[in-house]
Amino acid sequence: MENILEKQSYNIQKRQISAVALFSGGLDSMISMQLLSEQGIKVYALNFNIGFGSNKDKSEYFYNAAKQVGAELIQINIAKQFFDNILFKPQYGYGRFFNPCIDCHANMFAHAFAKMVELGADFAISGEVLGQRPKSQRKEAMDQVKKLVRKIGENPLYDSILSRDGSNPNKPQTLDELILRPMSAKLMPPTFPEKMGWVDREKLLAVSGRGRQTQLDLLKKYQWKYHEKPGGGCLLTDTSVSLKIKDMVAHRQVVFEDVELFKNGRYMILENGARCIISRNEEEAKKLNITHNFMEKIEPHNVIGPIALIDKNASNEDKILAARIVLGYAKTQLHTSYDIKIGESMHSLLPYPKDEATKFLFLKS
C-alpha cells in the first residue's frame, strides 16, 4: 500500500506544469515564453485579434515565432467582443490616443484564463516589462489590471481552481494571483506559481524601464530567426486611426463594421459633411467591399478603379461629388463621362481632378 501511495505521489509531482501566455509576437513575450520552456513548462502562446492589429495576415510569423521558443500557438479572435465591451467604455480610460490599454490587457487575461481552464493549464503569463510603457506598464497600471482580473475571477467558471476562503493552500484565493510577468518577476512580489515551486524565480528576470539591452543580449544568445522590432503593433496607438475614430464618434453611431473604415482607405469629409472612404488599392477595395447599415457603396462601371463607402443619409450633392472623386482616382480621362453606381442607382459623371480632391481628406499628409 505504501509503495502505491509513493508512486501516486511521484506521478503527481511529475505532472507537467503548463501556462497560457499573452503572445503579441514581440520580443518580450517570446523571451517570457522561452524562460518557462527552459524550465520544462508547457506553454500555449495565445495570440489575440482585437481588430486593430496589423492590416497584414501575420499568422505564419506567429506560428514560427512561437515554435522557435517551444510554444504551441493558439489564435483567438475577440475583435467583436473587444469592440462591444471595451473600446468605448474602458474603466481606466485611454492612453495618449484611443488606446484603452489597461482594460484591454485585463480583457485579454479574461480570455486567457478561460482558455487556461479549458486546457487544464495552471497559470498565465505576459511579456510586460515594468516601466516600459507609460500607460499600461507602470506599477499602478499593473495593479489596476490585477484588480480587474480579480473581479473577473468571481465568475463561477473559476470555482474549481480557486480556494476563495483560503482553506486549500494548494489553490490561490483570487485569479490575479496566477498572473506571472517573467521579464520583471524579480522586481515584484512572488506570485502563486513561484510560491508553489511551479516556476523557479531565480531563473526569471528583473528588467525595468524602456531600455532594450537585456532583450537584445538574449536575442543574440538565442539566435532567433523570427522576431519583431519593438514599436507596438496596435493601431489604436496610431494617430490617424485614433483621429478617425474620434471623428466618426462625433459624426454618428459607430458600429463594428467601421473598424475597416478606420484602418483602410482615404477618409474624406465632403462639402456637406458626409463621410466618404475610398480604397487606395485592390487589397483595400476587398476590405471595404462590405455590407454596412449606415454606408452605401460607390463602384465604377466598366472601368478599373477604387470603390468607396459614403453615408447613406448623405446629400445628393455629396454622393455625386464622392462618385466623381472615385472616378478621378480610376483609370479615366478628366473630360470624359463614365458610368458609376451609387448605391442601387447608376449615373454618368465626369471624373473629379485628383489634385483638387485632396482638399477633402480628413488628414492632410
Short mmCIF file of C-alpha atoms in Angstrom, two decimals:
data_model
loop_
_atom_site.label_atom_id
_atom_site.label_comp_id
_atom_site.label_asym_id
_atom_site.label_seq_id
_atom_site.Cartn_x
_atom_site.Cartn_y
_atom_site.Cartn_z
CA MET A 1 0.00 0.00 0.00
CA GLU A 2 2.83 2.35 0.90
CA ASN A 3 4.52 1.73 -2.46
CA ILE A 4 1.28 2.57 -4.30
CA LEU A 5 0.94 5.87 -2.42
CA GLU A 6 4.56 6.72 -3.11
CA LYS A 7 4.03 6.01 -6.81
CA GLN A 8 0.89 8.17 -6.92
CA SER A 9 2.77 11.00 -5.17
CA TYR A 10 5.64 10.67 -7.64
CA ASN A 11 3.26 10.83 -10.61
CA ILE A 12 1.57 13.97 -9.22
CA GLN A 13 4.96 15.62 -8.76
CA LYS A 14 5.98 14.73 -12.31
CA ARG A 15 2.81 16.17 -13.89
CA GLN A 16 3.91 18.75 -16.42
CA ILE A 17 3.04 22.27 -15.39
CA SER A 18 1.59 24.36 -18.19
CA ALA A 19 0.88 28.03 -18.75
CA VAL A 20 -1.03 30.21 -21.17
CA ALA A 21 0.86 33.24 -22.48
CA LEU A 22 -0.37 36.53 -23.88
CA PHE A 23 1.62 36.45 -27.10
CA SER A 24 1.83 39.69 -29.08
CA GLY A 25 4.56 38.41 -31.34
CA GLY A 26 7.10 40.77 -29.81
CA LEU A 27 10.46 40.02 -28.25
CA ASP A 28 9.35 40.46 -24.62
CA SER A 29 6.61 37.85 -24.88
CA MET A 30 8.96 35.49 -26.73
CA ILE A 31 11.61 35.78 -24.02
CA SER A 32 8.98 35.23 -21.34
CA MET A 33 7.83 32.01 -23.00
CA GLN A 34 11.41 30.87 -23.54
CA LEU A 35 12.18 31.29 -19.82
CA LEU A 36 9.31 28.95 -18.96
CA SER A 37 10.06 26.44 -21.71
CA GLU A 38 13.60 26.16 -20.34
CA GLN A 39 12.07 25.09 -17.02
CA GLY A 40 10.12 22.28 -18.65
CA ILE A 41 6.81 24.14 -18.57
CA LYS A 42 4.39 23.60 -21.43
CA VAL A 43 3.46 26.98 -22.94
CA TYR A 44 0.41 27.84 -25.01
CA ALA A 45 1.01 31.07 -26.93
CA LEU A 46 -2.33 32.87 -27.12
CA ASN A 47 -2.40 35.48 -29.85
CA PHE A 48 -5.47 37.70 -29.62
CA ASN A 49 -7.01 39.55 -32.56
CA ILE A 50 -8.76 42.65 -31.20
CA GLY A 51 -9.43 44.05 -34.66
CA PHE A 52 -6.73 46.72 -34.51
CA GLY A 53 -3.59 44.73 -35.19
CA SER A 54 -1.63 44.74 -38.40
CA ASN A 55 -3.55 45.01 -41.66
CA LYS A 56 -1.48 42.09 -42.93
CA ASP A 57 -2.10 38.45 -42.06
CA LYS A 58 0.79 37.52 -39.77
CA SER A 59 -0.38 34.01 -38.90
CA GLU A 60 2.69 32.37 -40.41
CA TYR A 61 5.01 34.65 -38.45
CA PHE A 62 3.16 33.99 -35.17
CA TYR A 63 3.34 30.25 -35.76
CA ASN A 64 7.09 30.30 -36.50
CA ALA A 65 7.91 32.70 -33.66
CA ALA A 66 6.02 30.59 -31.11
CA LYS A 67 7.51 27.35 -32.41
CA GLN A 68 11.09 28.54 -32.03
CA VAL A 69 10.57 29.07 -28.28
CA GLY A 70 8.84 25.72 -27.87
CA ALA A 71 5.30 27.12 -27.51
CA GLU A 72 2.06 25.99 -29.12
CA LEU A 73 0.26 28.81 -30.95
CA ILE A 74 -3.45 29.36 -30.41
CA GLN A 75 -5.04 32.30 -32.25
CA ILE A 76 -8.22 33.76 -30.77
CA ASN A 77 -10.42 36.37 -32.46
CA ILE A 78 -12.01 38.65 -29.85
CA ALA A 79 -12.48 41.67 -32.15
CA LYS A 80 -16.27 41.91 -31.84
CA GLN A 81 -16.26 41.38 -28.07
CA PHE A 82 -13.49 43.98 -27.66
CA PHE A 83 -15.40 46.49 -29.80
CA ASP A 84 -18.70 45.93 -27.99
CA ASN A 85 -17.45 45.75 -24.41
CA ILE A 86 -14.11 47.54 -24.08
CA LEU A 87 -13.23 50.07 -26.79
CA PHE A 88 -15.77 52.78 -25.96
CA LYS A 89 -16.22 52.25 -22.23
CA PRO A 90 -12.89 51.47 -20.57
CA GLN A 91 -12.94 51.70 -16.79
CA TYR A 92 -9.42 53.12 -16.72
CA GLY A 93 -9.65 55.43 -19.73
CA TYR A 94 -7.33 55.85 -22.68
CA GLY A 95 -3.65 56.42 -23.26
CA ARG A 96 -2.34 59.18 -25.47
CA PHE A 97 -4.53 58.10 -28.38
CA PHE A 98 -7.65 55.87 -28.48
CA ASN A 99 -5.91 53.02 -26.67
CA PRO A 100 -7.66 51.61 -23.58
CA CYS A 101 -4.55 49.61 -22.69
CA ILE A 102 -5.32 48.75 -19.06
CA ASP A 103 -8.81 47.46 -19.78
CA CYS A 104 -7.55 45.77 -22.94
CA HIS A 105 -4.87 43.84 -21.04
CA ALA A 106 -7.37 42.77 -18.39
CA ASN A 107 -9.75 41.68 -21.13
CA MET A 108 -7.03 39.57 -22.73
CA PHE A 109 -6.30 37.99 -19.36
CA ALA A 110 -10.01 37.22 -19.00
CA HIS A 111 -9.94 35.28 -22.28
CA ALA A 112 -6.57 33.74 -21.37
CA PHE A 113 -7.84 32.43 -18.05
CA ALA A 114 -10.96 30.99 -19.69
CA LYS A 115 -8.69 29.20 -22.15
CA MET A 116 -6.45 28.14 -19.26
CA VAL A 117 -9.38 26.36 -17.61
CA GLU A 118 -10.34 24.78 -20.94
CA LEU A 119 -6.81 23.48 -21.49
CA GLY A 120 -6.25 22.43 -17.90
CA ALA A 121 -3.25 24.77 -17.62
CA ASP A 122 -2.00 26.19 -14.33
CA PHE A 123 -1.33 29.93 -14.71
CA ALA A 124 -0.96 32.82 -17.15
CA ILE A 125 1.98 34.97 -18.19
CA SER A 126 2.60 38.11 -20.20
CA GLY A 127 5.70 39.78 -21.55
CA GLU A 128 5.07 43.11 -19.85
CA VAL A 129 8.11 44.99 -18.56
CA LEU A 130 7.77 47.21 -15.51
CA GLY A 131 8.02 50.86 -16.57
CA GLN A 132 8.41 50.18 -20.29
CA ARG A 133 5.16 51.83 -21.44
CA PRO A 134 3.83 54.96 -19.73
CA LYS A 135 0.14 54.00 -19.84
CA SER A 136 -0.05 50.27 -19.34
CA GLN A 137 3.17 49.09 -17.71
CA ARG A 138 3.54 51.32 -14.70
CA LYS A 139 3.22 49.51 -11.37
CA GLU A 140 -0.05 51.36 -10.79
CA ALA A 141 -1.38 50.20 -14.15
CA MET A 142 -0.40 46.59 -13.48
CA ASP A 143 -2.17 46.79 -10.12
CA GLN A 144 -5.26 48.10 -11.92
CA VAL A 145 -5.13 45.13 -14.29
CA LYS A 146 -4.88 42.83 -11.27
CA LYS A 147 -7.93 44.49 -9.74
CA LEU A 148 -9.95 43.94 -12.93
CA VAL A 149 -8.77 40.32 -13.16
CA ARG A 150 -9.68 39.71 -9.52
CA LYS A 151 -13.21 40.84 -10.36
CA ILE A 152 -13.26 38.53 -13.38
CA GLY A 153 -12.25 35.70 -11.05
CA GLU A 154 -15.57 35.98 -9.22
CA ASN A 155 -17.14 34.10 -12.14
CA PRO A 156 -18.19 30.57 -11.10
CA LEU A 157 -16.07 29.32 -14.01
CA TYR A 158 -13.08 29.58 -11.66
CA ASP A 159 -14.60 27.90 -8.62
CA SER A 160 -12.62 24.73 -9.28
CA ILE A 161 -9.21 26.40 -9.41
CA LEU A 162 -9.60 28.87 -6.55
CA SER A 163 -9.87 28.45 -2.80
CA ARG A 164 -11.81 31.63 -2.13
CA ASP A 165 -11.77 31.18 1.65
CA GLY A 166 -8.10 30.23 1.73
CA SER A 167 -8.76 26.79 3.20
CA ASN A 168 -6.79 24.99 0.48
CA PRO A 169 -3.16 26.15 0.37
CA ASN A 170 -2.68 24.42 -2.99
CA LYS A 171 -5.02 26.88 -4.70
CA PRO A 172 -4.91 30.69 -4.88
CA GLN A 173 -7.70 32.71 -3.33
CA THR A 174 -8.05 35.11 -6.26
CA LEU A 175 -7.48 34.79 -10.01
CA ASP A 176 -4.94 37.61 -10.24
CA GLU A 177 -2.51 35.57 -8.10
CA LEU A 178 -2.00 33.39 -11.17
CA ILE A 179 -0.51 36.23 -13.27
CA LEU A 180 3.24 35.97 -13.77
CA ARG A 181 5.36 38.51 -15.65
CA PRO A 182 8.72 36.74 -16.22
CA MET A 183 10.54 39.80 -17.59
CA SER A 184 10.19 41.77 -14.34
CA ALA A 185 9.32 38.99 -11.89
CA LYS A 186 12.26 39.64 -9.54
CA LEU A 187 11.14 43.24 -9.09
CA MET A 188 7.69 42.12 -7.94
CA PRO A 189 6.39 40.07 -5.00
CA PRO A 190 6.49 36.30 -5.62
CA THR A 191 3.39 35.06 -7.43
CA PHE A 192 1.45 31.89 -6.65
CA PRO A 193 3.24 29.85 -9.37
CA GLU A 194 6.56 30.83 -7.79
CA LYS A 195 5.41 30.11 -4.24
CA MET A 196 4.20 26.67 -5.31
CA GLY A 197 7.52 25.87 -6.94
CA TRP A 198 5.99 25.53 -10.39
CA VAL A 199 8.40 28.21 -11.58
CA ASP A 200 11.96 28.82 -10.38
CA ARG A 201 12.01 32.53 -9.53
CA GLU A 202 15.80 32.63 -9.77
CA LYS A 203 15.58 31.84 -13.47
CA LEU A 204 13.32 34.80 -14.18
CA LEU A 205 14.42 38.39 -14.88
CA ALA A 206 14.48 41.82 -13.26
CA VAL A 207 14.10 44.06 -16.32
CA SER A 208 12.59 47.53 -15.97
CA GLY A 209 12.35 50.74 -17.95
CA ARG A 210 12.44 51.45 -21.66
CA GLY A 211 15.96 50.19 -22.33
CA ARG A 212 16.27 47.14 -24.57
CA GLN A 213 19.81 45.92 -23.89
CA THR A 214 18.79 42.82 -21.92
CA GLN A 215 16.36 41.82 -24.64
CA LEU A 216 18.93 42.39 -27.39
CA ASP A 217 21.53 40.36 -25.49
CA LEU A 218 19.09 37.48 -25.15
CA LEU A 219 18.16 37.74 -28.83
CA LYS A 220 21.84 37.38 -29.66
CA LYS A 221 22.12 34.41 -27.28
CA TYR A 222 19.15 32.53 -28.72
CA GLN A 223 19.82 33.46 -32.37
CA TRP A 224 16.12 33.59 -33.16
CA LYS A 225 15.24 33.87 -36.83
CA TYR A 226 11.72 35.16 -36.16
CA HIS A 227 11.34 38.29 -34.05
CA GLU A 228 9.80 41.73 -34.34
CA LYS A 229 11.24 45.12 -33.59
CA PRO A 230 9.62 46.99 -30.69
CA GLY A 231 7.10 49.69 -31.53
CA GLY A 232 3.67 48.49 -30.58
CA GLY A 233 1.61 46.85 -33.28
CA CYS A 234 -1.72 48.18 -32.02
CA LEU A 235 -3.34 50.60 -34.46
CA LEU A 236 -5.21 52.26 -31.59
CA THR A 237 -1.89 53.98 -30.82
CA ASP A 238 -1.71 55.27 -34.40
CA THR A 239 -2.56 58.97 -34.69
CA SER A 240 -4.59 58.66 -37.89
CA VAL A 241 -6.68 55.72 -36.69
CA SER A 242 -7.33 57.42 -33.37
CA LEU A 243 -8.45 60.66 -35.02
CA LYS A 244 -10.74 58.83 -37.45
CA ILE A 245 -12.46 57.02 -34.59
CA LYS A 246 -12.96 60.25 -32.68
CA ASP A 247 -14.35 61.96 -35.77
CA MET A 248 -16.80 59.16 -36.54
CA VAL A 249 -17.94 59.01 -32.90
CA ALA A 250 -18.81 62.71 -33.16
CA HIS A 251 -20.49 62.20 -36.56
CA ARG A 252 -22.81 59.24 -35.93
CA GLN A 253 -23.25 55.96 -34.09
CA VAL A 254 -20.17 53.79 -34.58
CA VAL A 255 -20.66 50.13 -35.45
CA PHE A 256 -18.30 47.17 -35.69
CA GLU A 257 -18.10 47.38 -39.49
CA ASP A 258 -16.48 50.81 -39.08
CA VAL A 259 -13.26 49.14 -37.95
CA GLU A 260 -12.36 48.53 -41.60
CA LEU A 261 -13.08 52.21 -42.39
CA PHE A 262 -10.64 53.32 -39.69
CA LYS A 263 -7.85 51.09 -40.97
CA ASN A 264 -8.26 51.34 -44.75
CA GLY A 265 -8.75 53.90 -47.49
CA ARG A 266 -8.75 57.66 -47.92
CA TYR A 267 -11.03 59.11 -45.24
CA MET A 268 -12.78 62.23 -46.56
CA ILE A 269 -15.24 64.82 -45.29
CA LEU A 270 -17.19 66.23 -48.23
CA GLU A 271 -18.73 69.67 -48.81
CA ASN A 272 -22.00 68.98 -46.96
CA GLY A 273 -20.38 66.97 -44.17
CA ALA A 274 -20.74 63.41 -45.47
CA ARG A 275 -18.00 60.92 -44.59
CA CYS A 276 -16.59 59.01 -47.53
CA ILE A 277 -13.88 56.34 -47.56
CA ILE A 278 -12.19 55.48 -50.87
CA SER A 279 -9.93 52.46 -51.36
CA ARG A 280 -6.32 53.05 -52.36
CA ASN A 281 -5.51 49.65 -53.84
CA GLU A 282 -7.04 46.28 -54.64
CA GLU A 283 -6.47 44.88 -51.16
CA GLU A 284 -8.26 47.83 -49.54
CA ALA A 285 -11.07 47.53 -52.08
CA LYS A 286 -11.69 43.97 -50.90
CA LYS A 287 -11.74 45.07 -47.26
CA LEU A 288 -14.14 47.93 -47.94
CA ASN A 289 -16.45 45.79 -50.05
CA ILE A 290 -18.73 45.16 -47.08
CA THR A 291 -22.37 45.46 -46.10
CA HIS A 292 -22.80 48.43 -43.77
CA ASN A 293 -26.04 49.64 -42.23
CA PHE A 294 -25.01 53.31 -42.37
CA MET A 295 -22.97 53.40 -45.57
CA GLU A 296 -23.57 52.55 -49.21
CA LYS A 297 -21.14 51.60 -51.92
CA ILE A 298 -19.92 53.59 -54.88
CA GLU A 299 -18.45 51.46 -57.68
CA PRO A 300 -17.24 52.43 -61.17
CA HIS A 301 -18.89 50.53 -64.02
CA ASN A 302 -16.78 49.11 -66.87
CA VAL A 303 -13.68 50.96 -65.71
CA ILE A 304 -10.87 49.93 -63.36
CA GLY A 305 -10.93 51.99 -60.19
CA PRO A 306 -11.44 52.09 -56.44
CA ILE A 307 -14.64 51.52 -54.54
CA ALA A 308 -15.95 53.83 -51.87
CA LEU A 309 -18.35 53.91 -48.96
CA ILE A 310 -20.42 57.01 -48.24
CA ASP A 311 -23.05 57.87 -45.64
CA LYS A 312 -26.45 56.56 -46.74
CA ASN A 313 -28.04 59.77 -45.49
CA ALA A 314 -25.57 62.00 -47.32
CA SER A 315 -26.95 64.77 -49.50
CA ASN A 316 -27.34 64.03 -53.20
CA GLU A 317 -24.67 66.63 -53.91
CA ASP A 318 -22.16 64.84 -51.66
CA LYS A 319 -22.94 61.47 -53.23
CA ILE A 320 -22.37 62.86 -56.73
CA LEU A 321 -19.17 64.54 -55.56
CA ALA A 322 -17.93 61.29 -53.99
CA ALA A 323 -18.66 59.37 -57.17
CA ARG A 324 -16.76 61.91 -59.25
CA ILE A 325 -13.80 61.68 -56.85
CA VAL A 326 -13.84 57.88 -57.19
CA LEU A 327 -13.73 58.28 -60.98
CA GLY A 328 -10.86 60.74 -60.57
CA TYR A 329 -8.81 58.00 -58.87
CA ALA A 330 -9.83 55.45 -61.53
CA LYS A 331 -8.20 54.85 -64.92
CA THR A 332 -10.16 57.62 -66.62
CA GLN A 333 -9.81 60.78 -68.68
CA LEU A 334 -10.89 64.00 -66.97
CA HIS A 335 -13.21 65.30 -69.70
CA THR A 336 -14.97 62.01 -70.45
CA SER A 337 -18.12 60.79 -68.70
CA TYR A 338 -18.21 57.33 -67.14
CA ASP A 339 -20.91 55.14 -65.63
CA ILE A 340 -20.71 54.70 -61.88
CA LYS A 341 -23.06 53.07 -59.40
CA ILE A 342 -24.09 54.89 -56.22
CA GLY A 343 -25.99 52.50 -54.01
CA GLU A 344 -28.55 50.98 -56.38
CA SER A 345 -28.64 53.79 -58.95
CA MET A 346 -26.43 54.27 -61.99
CA HIS A 347 -25.05 57.67 -63.02
CA SER A 348 -22.92 59.03 -65.85
CA LEU A 349 -20.39 61.51 -64.44
CA LEU A 350 -17.18 63.34 -65.16
CA PRO A 351 -14.14 62.49 -63.00
CA TYR A 352 -13.09 64.98 -60.32
CA PRO A 353 -9.42 66.06 -60.55
CA LYS A 354 -7.28 64.06 -58.10
CA ASP A 355 -5.14 67.02 -57.05
CA GLU A 356 -8.26 69.00 -56.13
CA ALA A 357 -9.82 66.07 -54.26
CA THR A 358 -7.06 66.22 -51.63
CA LYS A 359 -8.83 69.19 -50.01
CA PHE A 360 -11.49 66.78 -48.74
CA LEU A 361 -9.00 64.50 -47.00
CA PHE A 362 -9.65 64.37 -43.26
CA LEU A 363 -5.94 64.00 -42.57
CA LYS A 364 -3.63 66.04 -44.77
CA SER A 365 -0.23 64.44 -45.39
#
